[in-house]
Amino acid sequence: MSTQDRNGTEHSRPTRPRPRRLSRLAAGAAGALALTAASAAPLGPAPQRAEAASAKSDKVLTVAVAQSVDSLSPFLASRLVSTSIGRLMYDYLTNYDPEDNHTIPGLATKWTSSPDKLTWTYTIRSDSKWSDGQRATAEDAAWTFNTMMTDPGAATANGSFVTNFAKVTAPSPTRLVVRLKKPQATMTALDVPIVPEHIWSKVGDLSKFNNDKTFPIVGNGPFVLTAYKADSYVRLKANKSFWRGAPKFDELVFRYYKDQDAAVAALRKGEVSFVAGSPSLTPAQAASLKTEKNIKVNNAPGRRFYALATNPGAQAKNGTHFGDGDPSLLDERVRHALFMAVDRKTLIDKVFQGNAVEGQGYIPPRFSTYFWKPSASQELAYDPAKAARLLDQAGYRKNGDGERVGKNGKPISYRLLCHATDPNDKAVGQYLKEWWGKLGIGVSVDCLDNVTDPWLAGRYDLAFDGWSVNPDPDFVLSIHTCAALPATPKDIGATDNFICDKTYDTLYAQQLAEYDPVRRADIVKRMESRLYDLGYMNVLAYPNAVEAYRTDQIKSIDTMPLSGGNIYGQDGYWSWWSAVPAATDGTSSGGLSGGAITGIVVGGLVVIGGAVLFTLRRRATAEDRE
């Protein structure tokens, strides 16, 4: 699970209108089997009553979110909120150190490779247990990977990690062996949740099983998911037997708020402890909270990019084209003209009010190893006059009414997909209408609660896109390969925006097989350059992570990185696992500083009795895949 909210990102899924790779998952109903221990009974009382009854003794951390869940299945989830929850439920082979992102043990305590880098052996820890009491073993990891290798449905979200796997075996409960077809640089950064074989092997169609019907759900992460209601809430309880140490909060709840102002109001009232925004608070909201008693605003460089994506002509692997993207966008000159008419400085100053950095390459500057920016001669800098000339050269000239006319003789007017819950999309959309209008191009900003369906169907011209990027960039790079396209128009692929470019694919294969960090970084930057020149998508900004929490409910909580980092949507579970309730003097486990955050998200719903509401829908533009 990478963070790639496609509209985180994720990405975030997709955090995509990517649809943020997020919404690409099939929203099928759960199969007959529920992923829970056979003896576990579903939560009986209504969530509000149950939480009210337990609130007297349990320490509950409620997190308000503005993104709905696309799936609780780790094989399908792509949105940031979903993959973040997955990190809490299931362990990965390795994790990222919260201080500087270097690889550290997870379910695997150590790993070695053969001299030719084609065989990797992982030692699986013996002190990890599933929440139903059974031991987590190498067999579980082998089953997870083998299933992804053989079942297209299981490969929906993270299939790119295993396409190069030749064979996966578990010679013993503590020994996992992965044999590769060719070297693969991501073997210590396999962002794949490991699931319990004894539960998941009984599931039927993994492409439709959302893991959201019977609770508690068996996992081995720091929290166990105990209740969920689509478009309402997700509730998790602390896993007291988690090998790294139990969280300090007894319960963690994510509640969905469609109205971000309502979420901020709930924070002021103490109804929630943490607000992340969609994906961040607006400058006005953050400014209003800075003077509030017992509220702390965290403003840190983010791990997301905020972009515009054009429809490159939606297509499937079988060569079938579908959707109804405007044919003018197939001309690179038109795409470049649109981006050259965007004044990024104005967007940073007026929309983000300084809480973002002007966009350049595909990977945010936070990840300095892979950060790239175009040369002066390559840059699609703000130049409306040059943009107009490009449109003229492409044959799209103005008529007597000042409108650019398409090859069909009709005025060009683009549909721009916008996330209804994201204030930035709406604000930027108005600027684009003005700037592109001066070029003679019409724009209709379609702000929808669900951008997934039109995105997956290719029924759009442009869309706001964004992903959260992991320390290792492989996943967010993979979503633009030809291999990520859906098999047929009826299928759901891992693609962010239907891009398929052979030159890019060649570079992708080269970086994946390159172990030398300097040479690999150079290849990744060449990939970013290629994406930039193609112009199918253009990064407008790198938004800060602007979030807030109540200090009278949370004593301490870890950011990532520990110095000046974000809290929500981390590359791991550190924030919620480390959070310490304000009423206690405990210190976090594992030597990490602690902190507690409670957040509630109300999607136009009234928060009752501390219940947590959370949305489980699919995909919005790269809403953050993680």
GROMACS .gro file of N, CA and C in nm, residues 479-614:
model
  408
  479ILE      N    1   0.236   0.353  -1.170
  479ILE     CA    2   0.098   0.377  -1.211
  479ILE      C    3   0.087   0.449  -1.346
  480HIS      N    4   0.201   0.483  -1.406
  480HIS     CA    5   0.199   0.544  -1.538
  480HIS      C    6   0.257   0.452  -1.645
  481THR      N    7   0.273   0.325  -1.613
  481THR     CA    8   0.325   0.230  -1.711
  481THR      C    9   0.212   0.166  -1.789
  482CYS      N   10   0.245   0.112  -1.905
  482CYS     CA   11   0.144   0.043  -1.987
  482CYS      C   12   0.089  -0.078  -1.912
  483ALA      N   13   0.173  -0.141  -1.828
  483ALA     CA   14   0.129  -0.258  -1.753
  483ALA      C   15   0.019  -0.226  -1.654
  484ALA      N   16   0.005  -0.100  -1.617
  484ALA     CA   17  -0.096  -0.060  -1.519
  484ALA      C   18  -0.234  -0.038  -1.580
  485LEU      N   19  -0.244  -0.041  -1.713
  485LEU     CA   20  -0.373  -0.020  -1.778
  485LEU      C   21  -0.469  -0.134  -1.744
  486PRO      N   22  -0.600  -0.109  -1.747
  486PRO     CA   23  -0.695  -0.219  -1.723
  486PRO      C   24  -0.688  -0.318  -1.837
  487ALA      N   25  -0.716  -0.444  -1.809
  487ALA     CA   26  -0.708  -0.549  -1.913
  487ALA      C   27  -0.806  -0.521  -2.026
  488THR      N   28  -0.928  -0.480  -1.989
  488THR     CA   29  -1.032  -0.444  -2.085
  488THR      C   30  -1.103  -0.320  -2.031
  489PRO      N   31  -1.184  -0.253  -2.111
  489PRO     CA   32  -1.256  -0.136  -2.061
  489PRO      C   33  -1.345  -0.165  -1.941
  490LYS      N   34  -1.383  -0.290  -1.924
  490LYS     CA   35  -1.471  -0.327  -1.812
  490LYS      C   36  -1.394  -0.355  -1.684
  491ASP      N   37  -1.263  -0.367  -1.696
  491ASP     CA   38  -1.180  -0.399  -1.579
  491ASP      C   39  -1.126  -0.272  -1.515
  492ILE      N   40  -1.068  -0.290  -1.396
  492ILE     CA   41  -1.007  -0.179  -1.323
  492ILE      C   42  -0.857  -0.205  -1.315
  493GLY      N   43  -0.780  -0.116  -1.367
  493GLY     CA   44  -0.635  -0.134  -1.363
  493GLY      C   45  -0.573  -0.052  -1.252
  494ALA      N   46  -0.441  -0.053  -1.247
  494ALA     CA   47  -0.369   0.023  -1.145
  494ALA      C   48  -0.328   0.160  -1.198
  495THR      N   49  -0.367   0.190  -1.322
  495THR     CA   50  -0.326   0.314  -1.385
  495THR      C   51  -0.382   0.437  -1.317
  496ASP      N   52  -0.302   0.542  -1.316
  496ASP     CA   53  -0.350   0.668  -1.261
  496ASP      C   54  -0.430   0.742  -1.365
  497ASN      N   55  -0.378   0.749  -1.487
  497ASN     CA   56  -0.438   0.837  -1.586
  497ASN      C   57  -0.430   0.780  -1.728
  498PHE      N   58  -0.421   0.648  -1.740
  498PHE     CA   59  -0.420   0.581  -1.870
  498PHE      C   60  -0.299   0.616  -1.957
  499ILE      N   61  -0.192   0.662  -1.898
  499ILE     CA   62  -0.072   0.693  -1.975
  499ILE      C   63  -0.002   0.564  -2.014
  500CYS      N   64   0.043   0.556  -2.137
  500CYS     CA   65   0.117   0.439  -2.187
  500CYS      C   66   0.221   0.490  -2.285
  501ASP      N   67   0.348   0.489  -2.243
  501ASP     CA   68   0.456   0.542  -2.324
  501ASP      C   69   0.574   0.446  -2.318
  502LYS      N   70   0.616   0.393  -2.430
  502LYS     CA   71   0.720   0.290  -2.433
  502LYS      C   72   0.854   0.341  -2.379
  503THR      N   73   0.886   0.466  -2.408
  503THR     CA   74   1.012   0.521  -2.357
  503THR      C   75   1.011   0.525  -2.205
  504TYR      N   76   0.899   0.569  -2.149
  504TYR     CA   77   0.884   0.573  -2.004
  504TYR      C   78   0.892   0.432  -1.946
  505ASP      N   79   0.828   0.337  -2.011
  505ASP     CA   80   0.830   0.198  -1.962
  505ASP      C   81   0.972   0.142  -1.959
  506THR      N   82   1.051   0.175  -2.059
  506THR     CA   83   1.189   0.127  -2.063
  506THR      C   84   1.268   0.183  -1.944
  507LEU      N   85   1.249   0.309  -1.916
  507LEU     CA   86   1.317   0.372  -1.802
  507LEU      C   87   1.269   0.312  -1.671
  508TYR      N   88   1.139   0.282  -1.662
  508TYR     CA   89   1.085   0.223  -1.540
  508TYR      C   90   1.153   0.090  -1.511
  509ALA      N   91   1.166   0.007  -1.613
  509ALA     CA   92   1.230  -0.123  -1.595
  509ALA      C   93   1.376  -0.107  -1.553
  510GLN      N   94   1.443  -0.007  -1.606
  510GLN     CA   95   1.583   0.016  -1.572
  510GLN      C   96   1.599   0.057  -1.426
  511GLN      N   97   1.515   0.148  -1.378
  511GLN     CA   98   1.528   0.192  -1.239
  511GLN      C   99   1.495   0.080  -1.142
  512LEU      N  100   1.401  -0.006  -1.178
  512LEU     CA  101   1.360  -0.114  -1.090
  512LEU      C  102   1.473  -0.215  -1.071
  513ALA      N  103   1.556  -0.231  -1.174
  513ALA     CA  104   1.664  -0.328  -1.167
  513ALA      C  105   1.796  -0.269  -1.121
  514GLU      N  106   1.799  -0.140  -1.091
  514GLU     CA  107   1.924  -0.072  -1.056
  514GLU      C  108   1.940  -0.061  -0.904
  515TYR      N  109   2.043  -0.128  -0.850
  515TYR     CA  110   2.067  -0.124  -0.706
  515TYR      C  111   2.154  -0.006  -0.663
  516ASP      N  112   2.234   0.045  -0.753
  516ASP     CA  113   2.318   0.158  -0.717
  516ASP      C  114   2.230   0.281  -0.696
  517PRO      N  115   2.225   0.337  -0.575
  517PRO     CA  116   2.132   0.446  -0.545
  517PRO      C  117   2.152   0.571  -0.630
  518VAL      N  118   2.274   0.603  -0.664
  518VAL     CA  119   2.300   0.723  -0.744
  518VAL      C  120   2.250   0.703  -0.886
  519ARG      N  121   2.283   0.587  -0.944
  519ARG     CA  122   2.239   0.561  -1.081
  519ARG      C  123   2.087   0.546  -1.088
  520ARG      N  124   2.029   0.483  -0.984
  520ARG     CA  125   1.883   0.469  -0.985
  520ARG      C  126   1.816   0.605  -0.977
  521ALA      N  127   1.866   0.693  -0.893
  521ALA     CA  128   1.808   0.826  -0.879
  521ALA      C  129   1.813   0.901  -1.012
  522ASP      N  130   1.921   0.884  -1.085
  522ASP     CA  131   1.935   0.950  -1.214
  522ASP      C  132   1.829   0.901  -1.312
  523ILE      N  133   1.803   0.770  -1.312
  523ILE     CA  134   1.701   0.714  -1.401
  523ILE      C  135   1.563   0.765  -1.362
  524VAL      N  136   1.535   0.770  -1.232
  524VAL     CA  137   1.406   0.819  -1.185
  524VAL      C  138   1.384   0.964  -1.231
  525LYS      N  139   1.487   1.044  -1.224
  525LYS     CA  140   1.475   1.184  -1.267
  525LYS      C  141   1.450   1.192  -1.418
  526ARG      N  142   1.508   1.101  -1.493
  526ARG     CA  143   1.481   1.098  -1.637
  526ARG      C  144   1.336   1.059  -1.663
  527MET      N  145   1.281   0.974  -1.578
  527MET     CA  146   1.139   0.938  -1.591
  527MET      C  147   1.051   1.059  -1.563
  528GLU      N  148   1.087   1.135  -1.462
  528GLU     CA  149   1.010   1.255  -1.429
  528GLU      C  150   1.017   1.355  -1.545
  529SER      N  151   1.134   1.366  -1.606
  529SER     CA  152   1.150   1.455  -1.719
  529SER      C  153   1.062   1.412  -1.835
  530ARG      N  154   1.056   1.282  -1.858
  530ARG     CA  155   0.974   1.229  -1.966
  530ARG      C  156   0.825   1.258  -1.941
  531LEU      N  157   0.780   1.235  -1.818
  531LEU     CA  158   0.640   1.265  -1.785
  531LEU      C  159   0.609   1.413  -1.806
  532TYR      N  160   0.702   1.497  -1.765
  532TYR     CA  161   0.684   1.642  -1.778
  532TYR      C  162   0.670   1.681  -1.924
  533ASP      N  163   0.758   1.628  -2.009
  533ASP     CA  164   0.755   1.663  -2.150
  533ASP      C  165   0.631   1.611  -2.221
  534LEU      N  166   0.585   1.493  -2.184
  534LEU     CA  167   0.463   1.439  -2.244
  534LEU      C  168   0.345   1.530  -2.217
  535GLY      N  169   0.341   1.589  -2.098
  535GLY     CA  170   0.236   1.685  -2.067
  535GLY      C  171   0.099   1.628  -2.040
  536TYR      N  172   0.092   1.499  -2.014
  536TYR     CA  173  -0.039   1.442  -1.980
  536TYR      C  174  -0.080   1.482  -1.839
  537MET      N  175   0.017   1.518  -1.759
  537MET     CA  176  -0.012   1.570  -1.626
  537MET      C  177   0.095   1.670  -1.589
  538ASN      N  178   0.059   1.765  -1.505
  538ASN     CA  179   0.153   1.870  -1.469
  538ASN      C  180   0.134   1.903  -1.321
  539VAL      N  181   0.244   1.899  -1.247
  539VAL     CA  182   0.238   1.926  -1.103
  539VAL      C  183   0.230   2.076  -1.079
  540LEU      N  184   0.124   2.119  -1.011
  540LEU     CA  185   0.105   2.260  -0.983
  540LEU      C  186   0.170   2.303  -0.852
  541ALA      N  187   0.167   2.214  -0.752
  541ALA     CA  188   0.216   2.253  -0.619
  541ALA      C  189   0.248   2.131  -0.535
  542TYR      N  190   0.329   2.155  -0.432
  542TYR     CA  191   0.354   2.056  -0.328
  542TYR      C  192   0.296   2.116  -0.199
  543PRO      N  193   0.172   2.081  -0.165
  543PRO     CA  194   0.107   2.141  -0.048
  543PRO      C  195   0.171   2.097   0.083
  544ASN      N  196   0.172   2.187   0.178
  544ASN     CA  197   0.214   2.151   0.313
  544ASN      C  198   0.108   2.061   0.377
  545ALA      N  199   0.150   1.984   0.475
  545ALA     CA  200   0.056   1.908   0.557
  545ALA      C  201   0.013   2.002   0.669
  546VAL      N  202  -0.108   2.054   0.661
  546VAL     CA  203  -0.159   2.148   0.761
  546VAL      C  204  -0.272   2.078   0.836
  547GLU      N  205  -0.251   2.053   0.963
  547GLU     CA  206  -0.344   1.975   1.045
  547GLU      C  207  -0.347   2.032   1.185
  548ALA      N  208  -0.444   1.992   1.263
  548ALA     CA  209  -0.455   2.048   1.399
  548ALA      C  210  -0.509   1.944   1.496
  549TYR      N  211  -0.470   1.959   1.624
  549TYR     CA  212  -0.520   1.867   1.725
  549TYR      C  213  -0.531   1.937   1.860
  550ARG      N  214  -0.606   1.876   1.950
  550ARG     CA  215  -0.630   1.932   2.082
  550ARG      C  216  -0.523   1.882   2.180
  551THR      N  217  -0.453   1.976   2.240
  551THR     CA  218  -0.348   1.941   2.335
  551THR      C  219  -0.405   1.897   2.469
  552ASP      N  220  -0.533   1.925   2.495
  552ASP     CA  221  -0.593   1.878   2.619
  552ASP      C  222  -0.646   1.735   2.604
  553GLN      N  223  -0.634   1.681   2.487
  553GLN     CA  224  -0.672   1.541   2.464
  553GLN      C  225  -0.551   1.457   2.423
  554ILE      N  226  -0.451   1.522   2.364
  554ILE     CA  227  -0.331   1.453   2.319
  554ILE      C  228  -0.210   1.514   2.386
  555LYS      N  229  -0.145   1.434   2.465
  555LYS     CA  230  -0.026   1.484   2.534
  555LYS      C  231   0.091   1.496   2.438
  556SER      N  232   0.111   1.398   2.355
  556SER     CA  233   0.220   1.400   2.257
  556SER      C  234   0.189   1.304   2.145
  557ILE      N  235   0.250   1.328   2.029
  557ILE     CA  236   0.229   1.242   1.914
  557ILE      C  237   0.347   1.262   1.819
  558ASP      N  238   0.393   1.155   1.758
  558ASP     CA  239   0.510   1.163   1.670
  558ASP      C  240   0.474   1.214   1.531
  559THR      N  241   0.557   1.303   1.481
  559THR     CA  242   0.548   1.342   1.341
  559THR      C  243   0.647   1.255   1.262
  560MET      N  244   0.638   1.260   1.132
  560MET     CA  245   0.733   1.188   1.046
  560MET      C  246   0.769   1.276   0.928
  561PRO      N  247   0.897   1.318   0.919
  561PRO     CA  248   1.004   1.285   1.013
  561PRO      C  249   0.982   1.348   1.149
  562LEU      N  250   1.055   1.298   1.249
  562LEU     CA  251   1.034   1.344   1.386
  562LEU      C  252   1.055   1.494   1.400
  563SER      N  253   1.145   1.548   1.319
  563SER     CA  254   1.171   1.692   1.322
  563SER      C  255   1.095   1.760   1.209
  564GLY      N  256   0.986   1.827   1.244
  564GLY     CA  257   0.911   1.904   1.145
  564GLY      C  258   0.836   1.825   1.042
  565GLY      N  259   0.782   1.709   1.079
  565GLY     CA  260   0.709   1.626   0.984
  565GLY      C  261   0.559   1.631   1.001
  566ASN      N  262   0.489   1.547   0.924
  566ASN     CA  263   0.343   1.542   0.929
  566ASN      C  264   0.297   1.434   1.026
  567ILE      N  265   0.169   1.440   1.060
  567ILE     CA  266   0.107   1.344   1.152
  567ILE      C  267   0.017   1.247   1.076
  568TYR      N  268  -0.074   1.302   0.996
  568TYR     CA  269  -0.168   1.218   0.923
  568TYR      C  270  -0.104   1.169   0.792
  569GLY      N  271  -0.134   1.043   0.756
  569GLY     CA  272  -0.086   0.990   0.629
  569GLY      C  273   0.063   0.964   0.625
  570GLN      N  274   0.119   0.913   0.731
  570GLN     CA  275   0.262   0.885   0.735
  570GLN      C  276   0.297   0.756   0.659
  571ASP      N  277   0.427   0.737   0.640
  571ASP     CA  278   0.477   0.613   0.581
  571ASP      C  279   0.495   0.510   0.692
  572GLY      N  280   0.388   0.479   0.759
  572GLY     CA  281   0.393   0.388   0.872
  572GLY      C  282   0.278   0.417   0.966
  573TYR      N  283   0.285   0.362   1.086
  573TYR     CA  284   0.176   0.378   1.184
  573TYR      C  285   0.221   0.460   1.304
  574TRP      N  286   0.333   0.533   1.291
  574TRP     CA  287   0.397   0.595   1.407
  574TRP      C  288   0.309   0.695   1.481
  575SER      N  289   0.235   0.777   1.411
  575SER     CA  290   0.157   0.880   1.481
  575SER      C  291   0.055   0.820   1.576
  576TRP      N  292  -0.032   0.735   1.526
  576TRP     CA  293  -0.139   0.681   1.610
  576TRP      C  294  -0.085   0.579   1.711
  577TRP      N  295   0.019   0.509   1.676
  577TRP     CA  296   0.077   0.412   1.769
  577TRP      C  297   0.149   0.486   1.882
  578SER      N  298   0.210   0.599   1.853
  578SER     CA  299   0.288   0.671   1.954
  578SER      C  300   0.204   0.765   2.039
  579ALA      N  301   0.083   0.797   1.994
  579ALA     CA  302   0.001   0.898   2.061
  579ALA      C  303  -0.024   0.864   2.208
  580VAL      N  304  -0.004   0.963   2.294
  580VAL     CA  305  -0.024   0.946   2.438
  580VAL      C  306  -0.138   1.036   2.484
  581PRO      N  307  -0.237   0.981   2.553
  581PRO     CA  308  -0.350   1.060   2.603
  581PRO      C  309  -0.302   1.170   2.697
  582ALA      N  310  -0.364   1.284   2.692
  582ALA     CA  311  -0.322   1.398   2.775
  582ALA      C  312  -0.336   1.370   2.923
  583ALA      N  313  -0.426   1.279   2.958
  583ALA     CA  314  -0.451   1.253   3.100
  583ALA      C  315  -0.351   1.157   3.162
  584THR      N  316  -0.257   1.102   3.081
  584THR     CA  317  -0.161   1.006   3.134
  584THR      C  318  -0.020   1.060   3.125
  585ASP      N  319   0.070   0.995   3.196
  585ASP     CA  320   0.211   1.035   3.193
  585ASP      C  321   0.297   0.930   3.122
  586GLY      N  322   0.228   0.839   3.049
  586GLY     CA  323   0.302   0.732   2.986
  586GLY      C  324   0.395   0.781   2.877
  587THR      N  325   0.491   0.702   2.846
  587THR     CA  326   0.582   0.733   2.736
  587THR      C  327   0.558   0.633   2.626
  588SER      N  328   0.589   0.670   2.505
  588SER     CA  329   0.560   0.583   2.392
  588SER      C  330   0.649   0.460   2.393
  589SER      N  331   0.597   0.355   2.327
  589SER     CA  332   0.675   0.233   2.318
  589SER      C  333   0.784   0.247   2.214
  590GLY      N  334   0.882   0.160   2.221
  590GLY     CA  335   0.985   0.158   2.118
  590GLY      C  336   1.076   0.277   2.120
  591GLY      N  337   1.072   0.358   2.227
  591GLY     CA  338   1.162   0.471   2.237
  591GLY      C  339   1.117   0.593   2.159
  592LEU      N  340   0.996   0.588   2.097
  592LEU     CA  341   0.950   0.703   2.021
  592LEU      C  342   0.872   0.797   2.111
  593SER      N  343   0.879   0.927   2.081
  593SER     CA  344   0.801   1.021   2.159
  593SER      C  345   0.655   0.996   2.133
  594GLY      N  346   0.570   1.016   2.230
  594GLY     CA  347   0.430   0.982   2.214
  594GLY      C  348   0.340   1.101   2.198
  595GLY      N  349   0.212   1.074   2.169
  595GLY     CA  350   0.117   1.182   2.158
  595GLY      C  351  -0.017   1.125   2.126
  596ALA      N  352  -0.123   1.194   2.164
  596ALA     CA  353  -0.254   1.140   2.138
  596ALA      C  354  -0.337   1.234   2.056
  597ILE      N  355  -0.406   1.177   1.960
  597ILE     CA  356  -0.489   1.261   1.877
  597ILE      C  357  -0.626   1.201   1.858
  598THR      N  358  -0.725   1.283   1.875
  598THR     CA  359  -0.860   1.236   1.856
  598THR      C  360  -0.922   1.318   1.746
  599GLY      N  361  -0.985   1.253   1.649
  599GLY     CA  362  -1.040   1.332   1.542
  599GLY      C  363  -1.172   1.279   1.499
  600ILE      N  364  -1.260   1.367   1.456
  600ILE     CA  365  -1.389   1.321   1.408
  600ILE      C  366  -1.418   1.383   1.274
  601VAL      N  367  -1.480   1.306   1.186
  601VAL     CA  368  -1.514   1.362   1.058
  601VAL      C  369  -1.662   1.348   1.035
  602VAL      N  370  -1.729   1.457   1.012
  602VAL     CA  371  -1.872   1.450   0.992
  602VAL      C  372  -1.906   1.481   0.849
  603GLY      N  373  -1.955   1.390   0.776
  603GLY     CA  374  -1.990   1.414   0.638
  603GLY      C  375  -2.132   1.462   0.632
  604GLY      N  376  -2.157   1.579   0.685
  604GLY     CA  377  -2.291   1.632   0.685
  604GLY      C  378  -2.377   1.559   0.787
  605LEU      N  379  -2.313   1.485   0.878
  605LEU     CA  380  -2.388   1.410   0.979
  605LEU      C  381  -2.361   1.468   1.115
  606VAL      N  382  -2.450   1.444   1.208
  606VAL     CA  383  -2.430   1.494   1.343
  606VAL      C  384  -2.349   1.392   1.420
  607VAL      N  385  -2.246   1.439   1.489
  607VAL     CA  386  -2.162   1.346   1.566
  607VAL      C  387  -2.234   1.322   1.697
  608ILE      N  388  -2.269   1.197   1.722
  608ILE     CA  389  -2.345   1.166   1.842
  608ILE      C  390  -2.266   1.075   1.933
  609GLY      N  391  -2.260   1.112   2.062
  609GLY     CA  392  -2.201   1.024   2.160
  609GLY      C  393  -2.060   0.981   2.126
  610GLY      N  394  -1.983   1.066   2.061
  610GLY     CA  395  -1.844   1.032   2.033
  610GLY      C  396  -1.831   0.925   1.927
  611ALA      N  397  -1.939   0.892   1.856
  611ALA     CA  398  -1.929   0.789   1.754
  611ALA      C  399  -1.843   0.841   1.641
  612VAL      N  400  -1.784   0.750   1.566
  612VAL     CA  401  -1.699   0.795   1.459
  612VAL      C  402  -1.753   0.758   1.324
  613LEU      N  403  -1.765   0.858   1.237
  613LEU     CA  404  -1.820   0.832   1.106
  613LEU      C  405  -1.712   0.832   1.003
  614PHE      N  406  -1.719   0.742   0.911
  614PHE     CA  407  -1.611   0.739   0.814
  614PHE      C  408  -1.660   0.689   0.680
   0.00000   0.00000   0.00000
